[in-house]
Coordinates of C-alpha atoms and ligand atoms in Angstrom, one line a residue:
X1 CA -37.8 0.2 6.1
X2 CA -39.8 2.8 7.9
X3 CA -39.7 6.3 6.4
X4 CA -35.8 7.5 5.9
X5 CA -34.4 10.7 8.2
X6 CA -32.7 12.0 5.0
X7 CA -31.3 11.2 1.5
X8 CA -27.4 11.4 0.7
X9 CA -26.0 11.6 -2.6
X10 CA -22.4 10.7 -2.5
X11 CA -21.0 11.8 -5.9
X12 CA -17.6 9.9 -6.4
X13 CA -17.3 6.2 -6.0
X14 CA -13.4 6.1 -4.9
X15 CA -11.7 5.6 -1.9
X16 CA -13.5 7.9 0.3
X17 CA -17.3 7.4 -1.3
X18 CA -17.0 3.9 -0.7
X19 CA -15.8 4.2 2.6
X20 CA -18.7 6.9 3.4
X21 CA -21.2 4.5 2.3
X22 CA -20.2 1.1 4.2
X23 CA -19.8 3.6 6.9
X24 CA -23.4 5.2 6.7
X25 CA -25.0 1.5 6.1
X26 CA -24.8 1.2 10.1
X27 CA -27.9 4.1 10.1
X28 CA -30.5 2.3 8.2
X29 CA -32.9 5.1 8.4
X30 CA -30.5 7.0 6.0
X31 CA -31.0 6.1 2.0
X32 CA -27.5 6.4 0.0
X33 CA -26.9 6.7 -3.5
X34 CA -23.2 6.9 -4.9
X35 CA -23.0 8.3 -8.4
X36 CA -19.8 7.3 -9.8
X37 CA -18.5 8.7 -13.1
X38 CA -16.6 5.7 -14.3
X39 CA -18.5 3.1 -16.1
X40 CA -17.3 0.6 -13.4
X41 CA -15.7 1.2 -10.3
X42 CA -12.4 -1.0 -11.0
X43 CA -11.2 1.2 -13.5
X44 CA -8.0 2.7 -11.5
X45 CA -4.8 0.5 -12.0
X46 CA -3.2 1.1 -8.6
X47 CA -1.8 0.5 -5.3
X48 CA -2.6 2.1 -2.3
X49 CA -1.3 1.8 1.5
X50 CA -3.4 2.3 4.0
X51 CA -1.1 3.4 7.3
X52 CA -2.2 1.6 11.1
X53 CA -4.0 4.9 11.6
X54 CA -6.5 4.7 8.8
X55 CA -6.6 1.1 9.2
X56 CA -7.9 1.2 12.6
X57 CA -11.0 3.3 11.3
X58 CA -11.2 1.3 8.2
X59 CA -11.4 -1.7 11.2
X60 CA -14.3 0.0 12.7
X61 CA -16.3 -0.9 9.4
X62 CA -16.8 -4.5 11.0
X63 CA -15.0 -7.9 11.4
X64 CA -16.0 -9.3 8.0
X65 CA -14.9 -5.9 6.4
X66 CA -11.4 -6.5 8.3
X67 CA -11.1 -10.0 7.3
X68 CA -11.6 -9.7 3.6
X69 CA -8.9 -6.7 3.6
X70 CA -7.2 -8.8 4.7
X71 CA -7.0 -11.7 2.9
X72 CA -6.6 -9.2 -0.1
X73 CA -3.5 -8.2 1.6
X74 CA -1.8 -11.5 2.7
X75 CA -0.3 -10.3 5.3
X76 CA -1.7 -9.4 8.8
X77 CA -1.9 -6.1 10.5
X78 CA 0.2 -5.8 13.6
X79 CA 0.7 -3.1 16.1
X80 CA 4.1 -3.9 16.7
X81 CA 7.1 -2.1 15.9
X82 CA 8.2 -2.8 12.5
X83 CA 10.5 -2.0 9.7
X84 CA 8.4 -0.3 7.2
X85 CA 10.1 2.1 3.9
X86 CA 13.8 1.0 3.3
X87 CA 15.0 4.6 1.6
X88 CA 18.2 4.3 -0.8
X89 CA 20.0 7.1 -2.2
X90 CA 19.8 6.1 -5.7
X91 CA 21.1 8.8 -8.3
X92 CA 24.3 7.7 -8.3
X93 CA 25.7 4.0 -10.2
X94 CA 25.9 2.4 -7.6
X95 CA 23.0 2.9 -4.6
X96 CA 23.6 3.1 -0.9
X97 CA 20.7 2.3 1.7
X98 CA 19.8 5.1 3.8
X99 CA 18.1 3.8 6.4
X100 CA 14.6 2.4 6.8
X101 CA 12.1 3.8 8.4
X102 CA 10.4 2.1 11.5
X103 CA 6.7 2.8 11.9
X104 CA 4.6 1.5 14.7
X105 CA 2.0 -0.7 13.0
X106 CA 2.4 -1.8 9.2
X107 CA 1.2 -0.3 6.2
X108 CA -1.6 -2.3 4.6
X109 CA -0.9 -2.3 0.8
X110 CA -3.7 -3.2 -1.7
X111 CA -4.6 -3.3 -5.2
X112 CA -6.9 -0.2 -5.5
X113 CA -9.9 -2.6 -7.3
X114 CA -9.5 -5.4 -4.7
X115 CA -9.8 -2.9 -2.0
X116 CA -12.9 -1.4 -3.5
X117 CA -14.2 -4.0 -4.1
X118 CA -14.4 -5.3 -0.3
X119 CA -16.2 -2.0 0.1
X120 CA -18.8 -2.5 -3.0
X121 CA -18.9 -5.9 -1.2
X122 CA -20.4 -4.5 2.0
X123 CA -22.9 -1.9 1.1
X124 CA -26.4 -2.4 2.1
X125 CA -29.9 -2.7 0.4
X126 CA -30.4 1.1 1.7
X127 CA -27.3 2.2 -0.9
X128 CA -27.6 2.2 -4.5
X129 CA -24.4 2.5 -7.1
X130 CA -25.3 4.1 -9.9
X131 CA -22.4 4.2 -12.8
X132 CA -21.5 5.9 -15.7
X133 CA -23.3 8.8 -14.1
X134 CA -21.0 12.2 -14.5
X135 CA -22.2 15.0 -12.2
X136 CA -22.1 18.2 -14.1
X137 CA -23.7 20.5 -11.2
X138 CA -26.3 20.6 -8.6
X139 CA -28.7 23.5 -8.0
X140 CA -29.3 23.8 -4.1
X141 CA -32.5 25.8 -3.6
X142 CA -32.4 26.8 0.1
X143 CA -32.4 30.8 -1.5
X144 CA -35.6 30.2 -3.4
X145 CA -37.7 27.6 -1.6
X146 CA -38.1 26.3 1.6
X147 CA -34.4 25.1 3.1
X148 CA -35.5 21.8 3.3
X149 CA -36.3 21.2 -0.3
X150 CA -34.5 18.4 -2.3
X151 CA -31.1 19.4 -4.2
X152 CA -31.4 18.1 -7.7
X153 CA -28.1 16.9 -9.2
X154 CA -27.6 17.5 -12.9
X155 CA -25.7 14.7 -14.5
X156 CA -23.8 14.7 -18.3
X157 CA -25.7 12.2 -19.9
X158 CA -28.7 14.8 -19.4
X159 CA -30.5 12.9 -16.6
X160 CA -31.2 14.3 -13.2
X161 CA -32.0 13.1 -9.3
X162 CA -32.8 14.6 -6.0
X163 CA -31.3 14.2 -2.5
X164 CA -31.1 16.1 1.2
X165 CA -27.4 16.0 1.1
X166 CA -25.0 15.7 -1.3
X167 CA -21.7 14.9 -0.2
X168 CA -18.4 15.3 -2.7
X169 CA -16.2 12.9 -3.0
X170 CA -15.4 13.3 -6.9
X171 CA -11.7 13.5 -5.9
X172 CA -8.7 16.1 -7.3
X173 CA -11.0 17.8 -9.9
X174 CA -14.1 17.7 -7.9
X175 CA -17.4 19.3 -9.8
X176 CA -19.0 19.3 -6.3
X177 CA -16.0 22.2 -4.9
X178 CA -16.4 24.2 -7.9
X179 CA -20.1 24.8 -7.9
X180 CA -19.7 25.1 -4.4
X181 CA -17.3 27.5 -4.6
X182 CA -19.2 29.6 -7.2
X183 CA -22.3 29.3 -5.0
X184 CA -20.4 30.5 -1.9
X185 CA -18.9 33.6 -4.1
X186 CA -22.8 34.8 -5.5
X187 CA -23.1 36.2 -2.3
X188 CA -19.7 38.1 -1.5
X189 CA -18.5 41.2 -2.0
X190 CA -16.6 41.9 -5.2
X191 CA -13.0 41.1 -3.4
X192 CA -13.9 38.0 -1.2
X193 CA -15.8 36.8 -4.6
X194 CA -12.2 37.2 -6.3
X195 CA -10.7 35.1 -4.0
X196 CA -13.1 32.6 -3.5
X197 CA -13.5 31.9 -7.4
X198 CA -9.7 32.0 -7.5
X199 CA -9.9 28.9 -5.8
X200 CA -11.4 27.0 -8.5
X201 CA -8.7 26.4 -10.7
X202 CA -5.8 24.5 -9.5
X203 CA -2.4 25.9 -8.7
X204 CA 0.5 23.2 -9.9
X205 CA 2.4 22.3 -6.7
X206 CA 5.3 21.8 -9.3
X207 CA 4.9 18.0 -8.6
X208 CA 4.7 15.5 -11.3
X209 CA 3.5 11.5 -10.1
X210 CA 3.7 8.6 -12.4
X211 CA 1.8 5.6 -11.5
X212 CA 1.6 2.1 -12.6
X213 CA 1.1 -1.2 -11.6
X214 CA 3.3 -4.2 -13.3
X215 CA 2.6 -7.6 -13.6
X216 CA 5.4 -9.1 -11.3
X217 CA 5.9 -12.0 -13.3
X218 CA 7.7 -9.4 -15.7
X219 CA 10.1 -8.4 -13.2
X220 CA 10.6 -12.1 -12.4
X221 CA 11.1 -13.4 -15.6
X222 CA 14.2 -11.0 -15.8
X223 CA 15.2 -10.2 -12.4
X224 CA 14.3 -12.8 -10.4
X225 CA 16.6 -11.6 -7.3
X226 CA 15.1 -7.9 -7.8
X227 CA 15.3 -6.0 -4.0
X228 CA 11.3 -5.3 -4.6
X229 CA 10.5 -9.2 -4.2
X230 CA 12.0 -8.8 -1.0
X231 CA 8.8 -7.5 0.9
X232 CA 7.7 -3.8 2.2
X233 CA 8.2 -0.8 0.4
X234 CA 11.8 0.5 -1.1
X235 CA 11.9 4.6 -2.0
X236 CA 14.5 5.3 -4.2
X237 CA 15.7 9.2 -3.6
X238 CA 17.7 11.2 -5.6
X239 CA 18.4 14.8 -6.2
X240 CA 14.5 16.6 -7.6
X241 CA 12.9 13.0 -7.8
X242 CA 12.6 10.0 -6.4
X243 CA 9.9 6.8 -6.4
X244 CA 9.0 3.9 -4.8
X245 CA 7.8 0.3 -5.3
X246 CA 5.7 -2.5 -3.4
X247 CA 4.1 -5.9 -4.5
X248 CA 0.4 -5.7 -3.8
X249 CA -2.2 -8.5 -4.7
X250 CA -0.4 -11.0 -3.1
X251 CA 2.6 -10.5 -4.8
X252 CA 0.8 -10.6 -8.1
X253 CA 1.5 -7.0 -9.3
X254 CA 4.0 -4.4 -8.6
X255 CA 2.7 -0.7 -7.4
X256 CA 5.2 1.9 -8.7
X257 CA 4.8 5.7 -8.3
X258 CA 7.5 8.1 -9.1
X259 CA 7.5 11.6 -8.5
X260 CA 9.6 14.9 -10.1
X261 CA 9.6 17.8 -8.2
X262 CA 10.3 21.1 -10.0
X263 CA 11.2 23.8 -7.3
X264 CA 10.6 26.7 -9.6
X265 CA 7.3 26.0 -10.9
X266 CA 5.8 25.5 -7.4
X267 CA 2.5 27.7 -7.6
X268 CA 2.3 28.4 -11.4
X269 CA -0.5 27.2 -13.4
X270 CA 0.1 23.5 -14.7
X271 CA 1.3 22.7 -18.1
X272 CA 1.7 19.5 -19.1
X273 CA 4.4 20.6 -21.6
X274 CA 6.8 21.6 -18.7
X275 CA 6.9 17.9 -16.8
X276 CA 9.6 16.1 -16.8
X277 CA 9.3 12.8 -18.9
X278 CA 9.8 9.8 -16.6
X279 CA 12.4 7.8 -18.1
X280 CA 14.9 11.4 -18.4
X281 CA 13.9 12.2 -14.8
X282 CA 15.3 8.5 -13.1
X283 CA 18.0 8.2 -16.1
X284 CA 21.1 8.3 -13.7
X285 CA 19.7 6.6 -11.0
X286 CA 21.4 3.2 -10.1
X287 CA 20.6 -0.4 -11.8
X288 CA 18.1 -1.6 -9.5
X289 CA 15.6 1.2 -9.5
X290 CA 16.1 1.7 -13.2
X291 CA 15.5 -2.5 -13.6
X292 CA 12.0 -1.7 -12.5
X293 CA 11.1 1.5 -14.8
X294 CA 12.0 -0.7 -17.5
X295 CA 8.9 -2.8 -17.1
X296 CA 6.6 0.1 -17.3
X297 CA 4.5 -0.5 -20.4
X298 CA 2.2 2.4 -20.4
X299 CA 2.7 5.3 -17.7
X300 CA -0.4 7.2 -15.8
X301 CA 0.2 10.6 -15.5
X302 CA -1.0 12.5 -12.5
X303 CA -0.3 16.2 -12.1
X304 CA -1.3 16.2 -8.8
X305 CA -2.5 19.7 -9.6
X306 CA -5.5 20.5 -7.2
X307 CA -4.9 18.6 -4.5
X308 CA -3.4 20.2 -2.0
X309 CA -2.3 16.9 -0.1
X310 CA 0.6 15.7 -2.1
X311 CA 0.5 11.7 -2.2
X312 CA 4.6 11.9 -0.4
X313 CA 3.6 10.2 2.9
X314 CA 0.9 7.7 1.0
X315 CA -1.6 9.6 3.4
X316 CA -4.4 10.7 1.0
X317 CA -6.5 8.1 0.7
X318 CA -6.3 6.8 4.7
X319 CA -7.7 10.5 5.2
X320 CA -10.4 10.0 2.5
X321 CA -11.7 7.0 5.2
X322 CA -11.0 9.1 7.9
X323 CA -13.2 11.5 6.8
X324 CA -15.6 9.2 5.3
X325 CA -15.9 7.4 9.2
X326 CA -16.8 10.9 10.5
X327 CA -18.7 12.3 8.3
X328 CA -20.9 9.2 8.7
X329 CA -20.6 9.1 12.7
X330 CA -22.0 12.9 12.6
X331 CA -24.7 12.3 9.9
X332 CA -25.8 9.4 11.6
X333 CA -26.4 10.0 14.8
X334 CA -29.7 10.5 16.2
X335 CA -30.0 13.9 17.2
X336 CA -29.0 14.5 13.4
X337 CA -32.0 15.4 11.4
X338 CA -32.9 16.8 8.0
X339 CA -33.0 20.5 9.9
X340 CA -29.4 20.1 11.7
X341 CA -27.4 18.5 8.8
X342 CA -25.5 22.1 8.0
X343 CA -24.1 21.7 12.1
X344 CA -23.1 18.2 11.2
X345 CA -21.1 19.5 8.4
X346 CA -19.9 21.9 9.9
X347 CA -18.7 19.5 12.9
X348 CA -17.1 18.0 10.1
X349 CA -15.2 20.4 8.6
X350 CA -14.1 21.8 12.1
X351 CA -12.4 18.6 13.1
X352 CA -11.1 17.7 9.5
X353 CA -10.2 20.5 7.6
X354 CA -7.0 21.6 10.4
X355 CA -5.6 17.9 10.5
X356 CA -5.8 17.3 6.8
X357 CA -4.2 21.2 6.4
X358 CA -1.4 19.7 9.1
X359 CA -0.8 16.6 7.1
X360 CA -0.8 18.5 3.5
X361 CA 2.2 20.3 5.0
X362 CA 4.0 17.4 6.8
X363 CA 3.7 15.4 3.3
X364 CA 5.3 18.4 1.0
X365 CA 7.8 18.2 4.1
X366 CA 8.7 14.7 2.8
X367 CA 8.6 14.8 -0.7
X368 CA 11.7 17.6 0.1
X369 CA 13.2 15.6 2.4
X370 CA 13.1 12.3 -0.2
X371 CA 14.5 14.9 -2.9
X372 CA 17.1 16.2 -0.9
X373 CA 15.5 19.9 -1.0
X374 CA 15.9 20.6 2.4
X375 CA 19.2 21.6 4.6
X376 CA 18.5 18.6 7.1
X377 CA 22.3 16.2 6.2
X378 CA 21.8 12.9 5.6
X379 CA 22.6 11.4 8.6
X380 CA 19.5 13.1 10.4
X381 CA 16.9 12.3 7.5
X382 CA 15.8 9.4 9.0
X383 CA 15.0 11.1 12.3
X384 CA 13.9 14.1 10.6
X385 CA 11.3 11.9 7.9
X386 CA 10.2 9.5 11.2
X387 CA 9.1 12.8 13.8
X388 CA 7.5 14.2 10.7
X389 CA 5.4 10.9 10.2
X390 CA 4.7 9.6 13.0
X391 CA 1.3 11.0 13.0
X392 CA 0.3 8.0 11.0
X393 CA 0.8 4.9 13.5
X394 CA 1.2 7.4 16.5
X395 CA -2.0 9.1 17.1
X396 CA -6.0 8.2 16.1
X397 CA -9.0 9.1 15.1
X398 CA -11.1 8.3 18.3
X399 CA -10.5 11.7 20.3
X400 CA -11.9 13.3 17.1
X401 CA -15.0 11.1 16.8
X402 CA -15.6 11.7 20.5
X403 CA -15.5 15.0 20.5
X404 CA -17.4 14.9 16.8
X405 CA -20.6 13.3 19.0
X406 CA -19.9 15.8 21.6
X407 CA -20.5 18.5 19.3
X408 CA -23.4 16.8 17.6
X409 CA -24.9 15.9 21.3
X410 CA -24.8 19.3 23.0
X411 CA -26.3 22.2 20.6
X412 CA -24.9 24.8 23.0
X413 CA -21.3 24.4 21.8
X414 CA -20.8 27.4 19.5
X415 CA -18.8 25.8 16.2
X416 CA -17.0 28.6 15.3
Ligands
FAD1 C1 1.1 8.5 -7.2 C2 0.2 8.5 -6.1 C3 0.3 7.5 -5.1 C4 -0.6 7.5 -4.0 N1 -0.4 6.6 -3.0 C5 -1.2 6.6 -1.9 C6 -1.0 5.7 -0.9 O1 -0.2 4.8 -0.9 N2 -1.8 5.8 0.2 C7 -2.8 6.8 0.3 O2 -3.5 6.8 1.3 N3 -3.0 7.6 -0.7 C8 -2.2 7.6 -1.8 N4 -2.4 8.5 -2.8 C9 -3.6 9.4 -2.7 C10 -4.9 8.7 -2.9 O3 -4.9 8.0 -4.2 C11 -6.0 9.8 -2.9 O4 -5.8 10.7 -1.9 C12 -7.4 9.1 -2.7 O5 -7.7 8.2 -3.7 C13 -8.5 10.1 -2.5 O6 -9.7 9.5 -2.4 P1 -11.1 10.2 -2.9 O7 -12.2 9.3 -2.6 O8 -11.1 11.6 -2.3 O9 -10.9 10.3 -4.4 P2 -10.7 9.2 -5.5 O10 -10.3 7.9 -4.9 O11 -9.9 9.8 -6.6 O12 -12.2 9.0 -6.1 C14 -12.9 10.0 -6.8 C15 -14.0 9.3 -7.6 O13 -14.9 10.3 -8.1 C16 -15.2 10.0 -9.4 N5 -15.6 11.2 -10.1 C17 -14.8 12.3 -10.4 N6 -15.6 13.2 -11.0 C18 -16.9 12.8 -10.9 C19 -18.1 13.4 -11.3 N7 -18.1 14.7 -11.8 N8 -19.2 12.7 -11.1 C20 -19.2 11.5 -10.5 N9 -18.1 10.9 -10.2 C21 -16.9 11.6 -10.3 C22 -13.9 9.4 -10.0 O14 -14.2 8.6 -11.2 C23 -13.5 8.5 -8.8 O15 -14.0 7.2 -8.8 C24 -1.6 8.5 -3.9 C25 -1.7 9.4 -5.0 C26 -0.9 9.4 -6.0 C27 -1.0 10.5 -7.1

């Protein structure tokens, strides 16, 4: 390989690092190394679903990338009309279907370590995995040295490394946003430094998720007619909480994330003490839904604390590979070089950071609407849930990613 344009550091081996790094293994003059925390990559027990949207960039990865997804999925993707999440109102004995919501294109639903694992699958000689490696902080020396001089990354177990760019993708309790944050507030006046460094710790958004995958032979072996067998994804709502359920694996495991939404302690500083336990939170809800809780054996918890996208449209991680595709369609491109990476990033942010603010809203939108906290009647939730949506299967990320190049391209364009 001739000599490399830059080095990226991608700290965080999840949904989005992986992404970023099949994504950056079309520019092989750019050398990758993903530091991942974990001790292995396969460690979280999930689904996720990946909405036509996401799925289209995740497409862009290449045909073999596409394929294997695929297969992992058994199903195929289709840009058809469809019906996607049936919605029952559930905290009652007896349930009554809603409606179901129709989505133009299907979700893709995967086990969380088969889909990484197409990923790990795909990344080239250029990028290196390096596990078991904790980032603690970084020191960026652009105030003491010359700009261009490596960042060094400071890891737990002691050791250290160099790159150009280091790029955070270390997910809800990212190290990389806190010492960025710090770094950002050295140089502020005492009140914007206040501000900035009250952005560090997390605000609770009140919302509790559970999460948990079941072996569906369980369910079978004891409710072999149960409604989740019957394909697609079923939310069960009811008054301050509400989950759902999908088969992923090819039907060998059942996804399951419930949620518990607690009005009053929207904004306060979480406590894990004042979350509702799972089994008290769905305890009225009709047969079927609580059929399913029974054959949880040991329940993740997830205070989605820090995050400010709440997981209520199953949008998080399709905007991780969003992101991932542009960040690596700006960092790539030619006229990128070591001296013009902060304009890349801040290309990046420009196009992002208001669309993932737009969808941060429109989920929170849904988790009320699913939890009846909202005035919208019944009868108009479906409309109400679809508009709110659509944004998923509607719209795409190409007139970003054009104007991303744009930007990139012409150096006049003030990106402010
Ligand atoms: C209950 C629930 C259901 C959800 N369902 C969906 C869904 O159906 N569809 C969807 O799109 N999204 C869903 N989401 C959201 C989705 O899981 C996240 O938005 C997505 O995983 C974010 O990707 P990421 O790459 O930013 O972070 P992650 O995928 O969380 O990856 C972060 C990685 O960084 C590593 N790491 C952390 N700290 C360090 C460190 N200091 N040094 C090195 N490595 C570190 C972690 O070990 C991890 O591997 C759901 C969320 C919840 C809570």
């Amino acid at each position: 390989m001739s000599t490399p344009k830059f080095r990226i550091a991608i700290c965080g081996g999840g949904v989005g690092g992986l992404t970023l790094a099949v994504a950056l293994s079309r520019y092989p003059d750019i050398v990758v190394d993903v530091y991942e925390a974990a001790q292995s990559f396969y460690e979280v027990g999930a689904g996720i679903g990946i909405w036509p949207r996401a799925f289209k960039v995740l497409r862009k990865l290449g045909r073999d990338v596409e394929q294997q997804l695929l297969q992992r999925c058994g199903y195929e993707f289709t840009e058809e009309y469809v019906p996607g999440v049936k919605h029952r109102k559930s905290d009652q004995a007896v349930g009554i279907p809603l409606f179901e919501l129709m989505t133009k294109g299907n979700q893709m639903r995967f086990h969380r370590a088969d889909f990484q694992g197409v990923l790990l699958s795909h990344l080239p000689p250029s990028c290196k995995t390096h596990n078991a490696k904790r980032l603690k902080s970084y020191i960026q020396p652009f105030r003491h040295r010359s700009r261009n001089s490596p960042i060094t990354l400071i890891f737990k177990d002691g050791s250290t490394a160099t790159c150009d760019v280091l790029i955070g993708a270390d997910g809800i309790k990212s190290i990389v946003r806190s010492c960025m944050m710090r770094e950002l507030a050295e140089c502020m006046d005492p009140v914007e430094k206040q501000s900035v460094l009250s952005c560090i710790n997390p605000i609770w958004s009140g919302v509790t998720a559970y999460r948990t995958l079941i072996p569906a032979e369980k369910l079978r072996a004891r409710y072999p007619d149960h409604r989740v067998f019957g394909g697609g994804i079923t939310q069960y709502l009811g008054k301050d909480a509400f989950f759902l359920g999908y088969t992923v694996s090819l039907g060998k495991y059942i996804n399951i994330a419930g949620f518990t939404l607690q009005p009053d302690l929207v904004d306060t500083v979480y406590e894990a003490d004042a979350r509702i336990p799972l089994r008290r939170a769905f305890q009225d809800f009709e047969e079927d839904a609580k059929l399913l809780l029974e054959c949880v054996d040991r329940v993740a918890l997830l205070g989605d604390a820090a995050h400010a996208m709440l997981p209520f449209q199953g949008a998080g991680a399709g905007l991780s590979i969003e992101d991932a595709y542009l960040l690596a369609t700006v960092l790539g491109h030619k006229a990128t070089t070591l001296d013009t990476v902060p304009r890349a990033l801040a290309i990046y942010d420009k196009l992002r950071r208001p669309f993932s603010s737009d969808v941060a809203l429109r989920s929170r939108l849904n988790g009320q609407l699913c939890a009846f906290q909202t005035d919208v009647p019944l009868h108009e939730l479906g409309n109400t849930m679809t508009k709110n949506w659509e944004w998923a299967w509607l719209t795409e990320l190409d007139g970003a990613l054009e104007e991303a190049v744009k930007l990139v391209e012409d150096r006049s364009i003030n990106i402010s």
